[in-house]
XYZ file of C-alpha atoms in Angstrom:
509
model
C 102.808 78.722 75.276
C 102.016 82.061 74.130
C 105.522 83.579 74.713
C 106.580 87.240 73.545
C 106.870 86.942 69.664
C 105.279 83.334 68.974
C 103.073 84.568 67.126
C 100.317 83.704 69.108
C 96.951 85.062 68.338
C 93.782 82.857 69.107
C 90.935 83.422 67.026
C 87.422 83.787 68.040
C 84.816 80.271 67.856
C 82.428 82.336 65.345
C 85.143 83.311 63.223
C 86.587 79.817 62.853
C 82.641 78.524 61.973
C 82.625 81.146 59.657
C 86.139 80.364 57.801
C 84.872 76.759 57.368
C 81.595 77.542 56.006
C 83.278 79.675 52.907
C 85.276 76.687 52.207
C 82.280 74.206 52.256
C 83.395 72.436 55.579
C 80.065 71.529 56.929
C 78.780 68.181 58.421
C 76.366 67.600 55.651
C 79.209 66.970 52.782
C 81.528 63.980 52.573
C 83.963 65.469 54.380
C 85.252 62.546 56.309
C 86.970 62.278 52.574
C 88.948 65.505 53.187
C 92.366 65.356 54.327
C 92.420 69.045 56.422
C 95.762 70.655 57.650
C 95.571 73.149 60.822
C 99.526 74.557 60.006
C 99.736 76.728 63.276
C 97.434 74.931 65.776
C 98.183 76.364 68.788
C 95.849 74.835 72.068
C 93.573 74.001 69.477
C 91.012 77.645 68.216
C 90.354 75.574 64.556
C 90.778 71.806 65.517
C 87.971 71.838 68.222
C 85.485 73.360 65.741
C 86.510 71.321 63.134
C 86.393 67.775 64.675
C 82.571 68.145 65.522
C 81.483 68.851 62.174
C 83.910 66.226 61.328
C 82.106 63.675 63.697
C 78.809 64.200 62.999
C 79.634 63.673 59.157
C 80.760 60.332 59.979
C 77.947 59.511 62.029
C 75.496 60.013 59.562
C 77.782 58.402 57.000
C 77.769 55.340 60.095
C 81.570 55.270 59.669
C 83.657 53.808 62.258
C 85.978 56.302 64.167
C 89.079 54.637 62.844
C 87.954 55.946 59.371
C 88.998 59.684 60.198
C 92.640 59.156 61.382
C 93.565 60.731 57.838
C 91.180 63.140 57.450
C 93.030 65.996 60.138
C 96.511 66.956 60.870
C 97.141 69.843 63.584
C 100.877 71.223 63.278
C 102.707 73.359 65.773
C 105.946 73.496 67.448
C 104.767 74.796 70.781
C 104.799 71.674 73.530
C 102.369 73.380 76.276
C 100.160 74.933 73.427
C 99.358 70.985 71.492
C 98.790 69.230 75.114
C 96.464 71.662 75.727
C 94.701 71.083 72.496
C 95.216 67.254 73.102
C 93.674 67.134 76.361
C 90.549 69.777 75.002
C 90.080 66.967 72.199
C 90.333 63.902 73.923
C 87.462 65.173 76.327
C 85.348 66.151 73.280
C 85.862 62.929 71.399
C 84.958 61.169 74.762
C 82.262 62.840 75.204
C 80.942 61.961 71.606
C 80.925 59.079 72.390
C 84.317 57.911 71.381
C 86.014 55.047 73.472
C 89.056 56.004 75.739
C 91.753 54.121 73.324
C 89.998 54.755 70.008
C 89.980 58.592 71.579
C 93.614 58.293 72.323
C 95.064 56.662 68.959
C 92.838 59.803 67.157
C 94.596 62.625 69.400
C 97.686 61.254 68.993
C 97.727 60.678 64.768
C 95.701 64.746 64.210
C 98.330 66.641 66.417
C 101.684 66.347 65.430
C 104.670 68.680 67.024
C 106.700 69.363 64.167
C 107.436 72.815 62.197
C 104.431 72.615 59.414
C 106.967 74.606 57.013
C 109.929 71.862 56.924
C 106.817 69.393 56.678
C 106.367 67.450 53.214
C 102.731 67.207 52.438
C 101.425 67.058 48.635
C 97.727 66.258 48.892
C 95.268 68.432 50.807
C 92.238 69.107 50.331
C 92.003 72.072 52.722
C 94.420 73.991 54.517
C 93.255 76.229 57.031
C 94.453 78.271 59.875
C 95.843 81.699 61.427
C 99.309 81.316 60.854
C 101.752 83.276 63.174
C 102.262 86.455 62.584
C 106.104 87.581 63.429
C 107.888 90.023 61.976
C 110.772 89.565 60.065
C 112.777 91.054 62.527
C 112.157 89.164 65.168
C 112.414 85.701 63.889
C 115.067 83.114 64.647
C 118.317 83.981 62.423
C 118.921 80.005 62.130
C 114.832 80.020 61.018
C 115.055 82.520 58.531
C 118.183 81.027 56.726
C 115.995 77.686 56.578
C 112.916 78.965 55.272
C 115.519 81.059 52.685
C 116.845 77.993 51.125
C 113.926 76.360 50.816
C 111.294 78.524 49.829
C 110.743 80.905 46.817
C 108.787 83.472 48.989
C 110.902 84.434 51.670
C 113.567 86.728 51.946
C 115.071 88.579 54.754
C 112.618 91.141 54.818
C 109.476 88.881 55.491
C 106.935 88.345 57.924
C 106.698 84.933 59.416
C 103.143 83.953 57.720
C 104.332 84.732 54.295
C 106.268 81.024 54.388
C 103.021 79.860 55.879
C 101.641 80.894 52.519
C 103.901 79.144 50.496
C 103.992 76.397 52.678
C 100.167 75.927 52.484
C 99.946 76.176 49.238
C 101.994 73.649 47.725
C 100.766 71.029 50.136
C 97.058 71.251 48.309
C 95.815 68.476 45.797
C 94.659 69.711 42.716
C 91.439 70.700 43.258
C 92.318 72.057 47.186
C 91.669 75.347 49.237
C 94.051 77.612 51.666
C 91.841 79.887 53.668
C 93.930 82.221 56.804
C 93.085 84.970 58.729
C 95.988 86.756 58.850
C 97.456 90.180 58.019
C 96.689 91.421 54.376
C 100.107 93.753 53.753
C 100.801 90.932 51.417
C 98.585 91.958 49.186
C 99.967 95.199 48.737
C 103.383 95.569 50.287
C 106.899 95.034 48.638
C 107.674 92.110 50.930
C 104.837 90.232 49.458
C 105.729 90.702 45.827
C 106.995 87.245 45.670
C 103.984 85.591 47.184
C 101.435 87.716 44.975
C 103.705 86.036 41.726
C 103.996 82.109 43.203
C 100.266 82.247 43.400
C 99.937 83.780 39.989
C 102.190 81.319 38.095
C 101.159 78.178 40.419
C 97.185 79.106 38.679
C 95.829 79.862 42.213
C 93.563 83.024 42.765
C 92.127 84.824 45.585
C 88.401 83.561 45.349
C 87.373 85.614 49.059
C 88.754 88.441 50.745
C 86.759 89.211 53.294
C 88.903 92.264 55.397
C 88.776 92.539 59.143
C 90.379 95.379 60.027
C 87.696 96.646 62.371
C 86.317 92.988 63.665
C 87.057 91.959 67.029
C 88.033 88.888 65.384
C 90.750 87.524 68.118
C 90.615 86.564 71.451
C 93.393 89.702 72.127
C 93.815 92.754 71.094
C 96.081 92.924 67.960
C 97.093 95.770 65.448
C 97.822 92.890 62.276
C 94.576 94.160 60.555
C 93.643 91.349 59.356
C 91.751 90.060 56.177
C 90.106 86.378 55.633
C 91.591 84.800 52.397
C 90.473 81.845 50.327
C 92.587 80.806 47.967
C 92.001 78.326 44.862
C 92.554 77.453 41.335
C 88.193 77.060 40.675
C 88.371 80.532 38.606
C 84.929 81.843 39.945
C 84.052 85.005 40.757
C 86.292 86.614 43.100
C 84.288 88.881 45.260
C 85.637 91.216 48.036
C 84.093 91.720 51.044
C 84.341 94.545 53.714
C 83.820 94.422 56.946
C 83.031 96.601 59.587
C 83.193 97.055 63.020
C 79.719 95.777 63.673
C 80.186 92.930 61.974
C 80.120 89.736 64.511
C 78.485 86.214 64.601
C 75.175 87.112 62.986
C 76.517 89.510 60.139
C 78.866 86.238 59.430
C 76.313 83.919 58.555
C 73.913 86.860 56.719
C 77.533 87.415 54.223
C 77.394 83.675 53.527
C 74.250 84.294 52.302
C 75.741 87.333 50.146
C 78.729 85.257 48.706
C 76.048 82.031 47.739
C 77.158 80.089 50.643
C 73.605 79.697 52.328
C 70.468 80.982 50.377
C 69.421 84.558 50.644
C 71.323 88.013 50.911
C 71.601 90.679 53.885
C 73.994 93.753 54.354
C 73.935 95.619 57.291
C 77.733 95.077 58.078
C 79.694 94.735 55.543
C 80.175 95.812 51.433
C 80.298 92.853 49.342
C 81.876 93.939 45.794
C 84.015 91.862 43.108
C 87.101 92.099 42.928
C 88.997 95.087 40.660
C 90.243 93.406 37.304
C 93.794 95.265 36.421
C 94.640 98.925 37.082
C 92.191 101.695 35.689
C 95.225 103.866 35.827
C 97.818 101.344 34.011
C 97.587 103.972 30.889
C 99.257 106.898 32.767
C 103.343 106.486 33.242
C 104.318 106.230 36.890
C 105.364 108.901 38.339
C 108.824 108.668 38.804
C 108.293 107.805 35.055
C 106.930 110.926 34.878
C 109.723 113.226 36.267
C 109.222 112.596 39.979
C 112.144 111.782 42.118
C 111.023 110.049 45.341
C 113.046 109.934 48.940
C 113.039 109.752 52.491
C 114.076 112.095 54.976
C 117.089 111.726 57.245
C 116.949 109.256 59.782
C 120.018 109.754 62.645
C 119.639 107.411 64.871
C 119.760 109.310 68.110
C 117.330 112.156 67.673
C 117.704 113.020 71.139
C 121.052 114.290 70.217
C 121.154 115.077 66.449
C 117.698 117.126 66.673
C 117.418 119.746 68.210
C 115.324 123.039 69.162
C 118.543 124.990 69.648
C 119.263 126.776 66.551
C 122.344 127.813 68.393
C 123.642 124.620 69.404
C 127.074 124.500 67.751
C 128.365 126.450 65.321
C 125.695 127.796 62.441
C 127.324 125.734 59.540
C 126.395 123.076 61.117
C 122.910 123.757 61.601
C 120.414 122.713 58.975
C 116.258 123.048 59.490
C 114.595 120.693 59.828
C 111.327 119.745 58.033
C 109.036 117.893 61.322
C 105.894 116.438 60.798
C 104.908 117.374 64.517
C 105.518 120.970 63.276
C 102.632 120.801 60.376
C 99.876 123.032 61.107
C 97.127 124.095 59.207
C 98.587 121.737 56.386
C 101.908 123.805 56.627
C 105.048 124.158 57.921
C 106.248 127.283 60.570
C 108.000 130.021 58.312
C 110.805 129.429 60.581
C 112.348 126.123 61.691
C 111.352 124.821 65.095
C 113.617 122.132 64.326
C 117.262 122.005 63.787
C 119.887 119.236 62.709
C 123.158 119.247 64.191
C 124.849 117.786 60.738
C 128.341 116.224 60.681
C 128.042 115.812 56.742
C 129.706 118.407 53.911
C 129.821 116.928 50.543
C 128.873 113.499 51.152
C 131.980 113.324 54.409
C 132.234 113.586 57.600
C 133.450 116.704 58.654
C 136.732 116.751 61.138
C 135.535 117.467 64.129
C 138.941 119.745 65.038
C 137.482 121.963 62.560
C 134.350 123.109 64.012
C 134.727 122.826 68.096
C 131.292 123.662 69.396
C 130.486 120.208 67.178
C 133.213 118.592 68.763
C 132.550 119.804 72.316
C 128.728 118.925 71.418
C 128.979 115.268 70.384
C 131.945 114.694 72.963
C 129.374 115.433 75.713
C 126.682 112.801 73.667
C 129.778 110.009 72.957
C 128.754 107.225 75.103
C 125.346 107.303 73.828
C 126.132 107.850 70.046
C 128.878 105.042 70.386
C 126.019 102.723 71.614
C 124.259 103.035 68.350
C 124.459 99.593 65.554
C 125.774 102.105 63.188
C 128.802 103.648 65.286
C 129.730 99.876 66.073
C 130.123 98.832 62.626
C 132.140 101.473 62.126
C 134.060 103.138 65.167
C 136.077 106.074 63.892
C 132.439 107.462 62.341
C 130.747 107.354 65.992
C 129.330 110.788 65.447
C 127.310 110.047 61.892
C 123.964 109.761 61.300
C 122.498 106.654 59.303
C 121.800 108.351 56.286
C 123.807 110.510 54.593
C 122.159 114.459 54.105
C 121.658 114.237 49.943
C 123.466 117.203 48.801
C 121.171 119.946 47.644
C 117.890 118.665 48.792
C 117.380 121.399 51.340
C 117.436 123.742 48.989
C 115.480 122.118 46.660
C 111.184 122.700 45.879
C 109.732 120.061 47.318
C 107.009 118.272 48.491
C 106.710 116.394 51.335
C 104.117 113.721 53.048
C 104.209 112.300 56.412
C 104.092 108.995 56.744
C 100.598 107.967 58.059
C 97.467 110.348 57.347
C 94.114 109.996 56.398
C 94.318 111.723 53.170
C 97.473 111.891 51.082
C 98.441 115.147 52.098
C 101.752 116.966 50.346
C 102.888 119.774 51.831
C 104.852 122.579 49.660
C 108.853 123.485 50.750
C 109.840 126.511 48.741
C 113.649 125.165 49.449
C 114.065 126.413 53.486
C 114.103 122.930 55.486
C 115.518 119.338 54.991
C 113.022 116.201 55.833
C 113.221 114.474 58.775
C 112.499 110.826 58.765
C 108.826 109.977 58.806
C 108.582 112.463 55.969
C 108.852 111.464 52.336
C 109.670 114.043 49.925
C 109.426 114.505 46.272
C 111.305 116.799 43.631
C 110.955 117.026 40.077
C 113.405 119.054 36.689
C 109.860 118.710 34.900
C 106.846 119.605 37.461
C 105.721 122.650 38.503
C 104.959 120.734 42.130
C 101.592 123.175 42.796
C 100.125 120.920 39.821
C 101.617 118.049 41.264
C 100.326 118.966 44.738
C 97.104 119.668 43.356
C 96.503 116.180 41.557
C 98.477 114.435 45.125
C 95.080 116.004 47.079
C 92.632 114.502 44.466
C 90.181 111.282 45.514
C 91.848 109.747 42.102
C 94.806 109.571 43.837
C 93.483 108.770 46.785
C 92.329 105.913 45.363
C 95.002 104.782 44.278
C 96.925 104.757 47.570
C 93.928 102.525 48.717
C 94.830 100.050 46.496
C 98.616 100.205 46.434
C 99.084 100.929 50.402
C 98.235 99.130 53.505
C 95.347 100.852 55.156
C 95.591 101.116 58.859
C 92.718 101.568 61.729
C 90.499 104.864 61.546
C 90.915 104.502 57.948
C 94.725 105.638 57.682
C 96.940 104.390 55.142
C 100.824 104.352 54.667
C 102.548 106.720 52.171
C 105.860 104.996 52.120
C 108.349 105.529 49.196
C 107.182 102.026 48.053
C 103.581 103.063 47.452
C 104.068 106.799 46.458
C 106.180 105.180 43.659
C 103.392 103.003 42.257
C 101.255 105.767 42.053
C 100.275 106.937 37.688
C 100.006 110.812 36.831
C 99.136 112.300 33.616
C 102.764 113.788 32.116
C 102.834 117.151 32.693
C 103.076 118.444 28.985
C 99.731 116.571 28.393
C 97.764 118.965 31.031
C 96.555 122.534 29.544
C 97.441 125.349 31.206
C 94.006 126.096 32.545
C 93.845 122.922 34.172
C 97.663 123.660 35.813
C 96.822 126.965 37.053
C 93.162 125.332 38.211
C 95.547 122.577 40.234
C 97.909 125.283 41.494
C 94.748 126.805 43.536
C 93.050 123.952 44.731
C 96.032 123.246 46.177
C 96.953 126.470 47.876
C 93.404 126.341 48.861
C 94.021 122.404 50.262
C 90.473 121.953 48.212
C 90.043 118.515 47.277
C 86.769 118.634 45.785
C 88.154 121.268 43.278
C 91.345 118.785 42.330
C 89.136 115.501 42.235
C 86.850 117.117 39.584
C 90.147 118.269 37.717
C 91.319 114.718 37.907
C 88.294 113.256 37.069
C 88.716 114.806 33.800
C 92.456 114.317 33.394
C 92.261 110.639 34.247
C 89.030 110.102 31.854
C-alpha cells in the first residue's frame, strides 16, 4: 500500500464532501437509485464519505440494506490498500446499525480488486474519484501496451490518469457525471490532446473546474497541481472557479453557494468566472505561421562533462558558448560566455577524434561515464555524442531565447554570440525584426495567452515549452506600422511591459 509510484495520493474528508455536493450526492435525493463507481479506491478517502450519505438516504427512504448492494463499486488493485478500506467500512456499517452478515455481504459486493480500466461497465450514474497520478514514464511497460490497444486516449507519452479519464467516461449512462481531482495538464498539454477530442465528439463538457493549485487538498504534500473536474453532457453553464490558498472547508461550502449548489453567494477565497468560449486571438496566424521558427537548446546528456567553464578545455574549434539560463542577469546574458560546450559535431557528424587530440585526450579521461549514458549504448562507436545534434548555424543566428519556467514570458535578445543550452527555447525568424517580436513576447496579451495554452505551476509560474510557445497568435509583421515597431523595439530594450501591453492592446483590437 502506498508504494513509490502507485500513485497514491489520499485526499482530504472536506474535499471529498465537497466533490459530492457539486455532483448532487447528498442524502436528501434518491440516491440509493445511483449506481456510483470509486475507480482508484485506495483504503477507502471517497467510499467512507460516500456510504453515510448513502445510508441515511435509505433510511429515510425505510429501504432494507440489501437494496444498496448495486448502488457502489470501489475499484483498486492494491491488496493492503482495499482491506483497509474493508475493515474501515464494515465498522461503519456496524455501527449504523447494520447486522454483522448483512455488513459483510455489502463490503464484500462495493470493493472489488480488479484494474477499473480493463473493467466493462456501461451504466453509471456517477463516477468519482482521484485517480492515480503516474507518469508515463514510470508505468508498467506490459500496462502501457494494454491500455494502448484498448483505449483511444493513451499513447506512450501519457500520464496514468488520462486512461482513468477515458475509462470513466465511457462507463456513464446517458444522463451520468465523472468528477476527479486530479492534475489539470490535460487541459492544456500535448499529451492530453486526445482526451480534450474523445470528450468533445462523445458530447461531454466540462460543467466545473474548480483549480487547486494552492489548496492543501491531500493528505501529503504533492506538486500535481491539481484542479476539480465535473464532467457531463447537461450543456449548462460551465463556470470556472479559482481557488486559493485560503480556501479550506468553509470557503467549500460558501462556492457551492456561488455555483447554485446551496442558496446564497460568498467570495472570500476563490474567483468564480465562466468559462472562455473559443480563442479571442483565433484571428491572428500562429506564429510559426507567422515566420517564427521555434527550437530547443542542446541537451548532452552528461553536462558534467560536455559543459564546461573552461574556455580552454580542448582545442578552440571545439569550443562553442554557451547560452545558460543560470547566467541571465538583469534580463541578459554576460557579454562573454561563462559557459562553454565541448562539441564533437561539424556539419551534422561526429568529428574523428584522431583529428583534434585535446578532444580525444578530454573525453578518453570522461569514457566510462559517457559510455554509461542510454544514448552511447544504443549506439557504441558514437560514445562521445551528445543527444541532440548542434543545428548548423544557430549560434550564429539572432535569436531569442526563453527559459523554461518564469513568471513572465521573458525573451531574451542573442545578437548571434552563444548557442542554447537545454532548458532554453529559442526562436529565429527570415521575416521579424525579433526587438518587435521581443517587444509583443513581454506584453500581458501574450501573457495571457501562455495562461491559457501552458500549465501554470506554484507561485504563479508557467511553462514555456516549444509546445505552448507554438500555439501562441501574433499580428504578421507587415500588418504593424512602423511607429508601433520602433515603439516595440524600446519597450523591449527597456524590458517595459506596461509600454508593450498598451501597444498590443491596440494591435490585437
Amino acid at each position: 500500500m502506498n508504494k513509490p509510484n502507485d500513485g497514491c495520493i489520499y485526499t482530504r474528508k472536506w474535499i471529498v464532501d465537497f466533490m459530492l455536493d457539486i455532483c448532487g450526492y447528498t442524502s436528501d435525493r434518491d440516491i440509493c437509485a445511483w449506481k456510483v463507481i470509486e475507480p482508484s479506491c485506495g483504503t477507502g478517502s471517497f467510499m467512507l464519505r460516500i456510504i453515510p450519505r448513502l445510508l441515511a438516504a435509505a433510511k429515510k427512504r425505510h429501504l432494507a440494506w440489501d437494496c444498496l448492494e448495486n448502488s457502489l463499486r470501489g475499484y483498486d488493485t492494491d491488496a493492503a490498500a482495499l482491506h483497509v478500506a474493508r475493515e474501515a467500512t464494515r465498522k461503519l456499517l456496524r455501527a449504523s446499525g447494520v447486522d454483522g452478515d448483512m455488513a459483510k455481504r455489502l463490503v464484500d459486493t462495493w470493493y472489488v480488486q480488479r484494474d477499473f480500466v480493463e473493467t466493462n461497465i456501461s451504466d453509471a450514474d456517477l463516477v468519482i474519484g482521484n485517480p492515480p497520478y503516474i507518469r508515463a514514464t514510470d508505468i508498467a511497460m506490459e500496462n502501457r501496451n494494454r491500455y494502448m490497444e484498448s483505449l483511444e486516449t493513451f499513447t506512450r507519452g501519457t500520464d496514468i490518469y488520462i486512461a482513468f479519464f477515458e475509462k470513466g467516461l465511457k462507463s456513464l449512462d446517458t444522463g451520468g457525471k465523472l468528477c476527479f481531482i486530479c492534475s489539470d495538464r490535460w487541459r492544456r498539454n500535448q499529451f492530453g490532446a486526445r482526451l480534450r477530442d474523445f470528450i468533445k465528439r462523445h458530447h461531454f463538457g466540462v460543467h466545473i473546474n474548480c483549480q487547486m493549485h494552492n489548496v492543501d487538498a491531500f493528505e501529503s504534500q504533492v506538486t500535481a497541481y491539481p484542479s476539480v473536474t465535473l464532467i457531463d453532457r447537461s450543456g449548462d453553464r460551465a463556470v470556472e472557479a479559482e481557488c486559493n490558498e485560503h480556501f479550506d472547508a468553509t470557503a467549500a461550502h460558501a462556492l457551492l453557494k456561488d455555483l447554485g449548489v446551496v442558496d446564497g453567494a460568498i467570495r472570500d477565497a476563490y474567483t468564480v468566472a465562466p468559462f472562455a468560449r473559443g480563442n479571442p486571438y483565433e484571428e491572428y496566424p500562429l506564429i510559426t505561421e507567422a515566420g517564427v521558427h521555434i527550437g530547443i537548446g542542446i541537451a548532452t546528456g552528461r553536462d558534467k562533462v560536455f559543459v564546461t567553464t573552461d574556455k580552454d578545455a580542448v582545442e578552440p574549434e571545439r569550443m562553442v558558448p554557451l547560452a545558460y539560463a543560470r547566467d541571465i542577469n538583469n534580463h541578459q546574458f554576460p557579454r562573454h560566455a561563462k559557459h562553454w560546450l565541448v562539441n564533437p559535431w561539424q556539419n551534422g557528424r561526429l568529428v574523428d577524434l584522431s583529428d583534434y587530440p585535446r578532444l580525444e585526450r578530454y573525453f578518453l579521461a570522461n569514457e566510462e561515464s559517457l559510455k554509461k549514458r542510454h544514448v552511447a549504448q544504443k549506439k557504441p562507436a558514437d560514445w562521445y555524442r551528445t543527444i541532440d545534434k548542434l543545428k548548423p548555424g544557430l549560434c550564429e543566428s539572432k535569436k531569442l531565447l526563453i527559459r523554461d519556467m518564469s513568471d513572465k514570458t521573458e525573451p531574451i535578445y542573442d545578437d548571434g554570440k552563444l548557442y542554447p543550452h537545454h532548458n532554453l527555447y529559442w526562436m529565429t525568424s527570415d521575416t521579424w525584426d525579433l526587438k518587435v517580436l521581443g517587444g509583443i513576447l513581454i506584453s500581458d496579451t501574450v501573457y495571457d495567452m501562455m495562461l491559457q495554452n501552458s500549465v501554470d505551476m506554484r507561485g504563479g509560474v508557467i511553462r514555456n515549452q516549444a509546445q505552448y510557445l507554438r500555439k501562441l497568435r501574433v499580428p504578421c509583421y507587415e500588418s504593424i506600422a512602423e511607429s508601433d515597431r520602433e515603439a516595440l523595439r524600446v519597450s523591449f530594450e527597456k524590458n517595459d511591459r506596461e509600454m508593450a501591453s498598451r501597444i498590443c492592446e491596440r494591435l490585437y483590437a
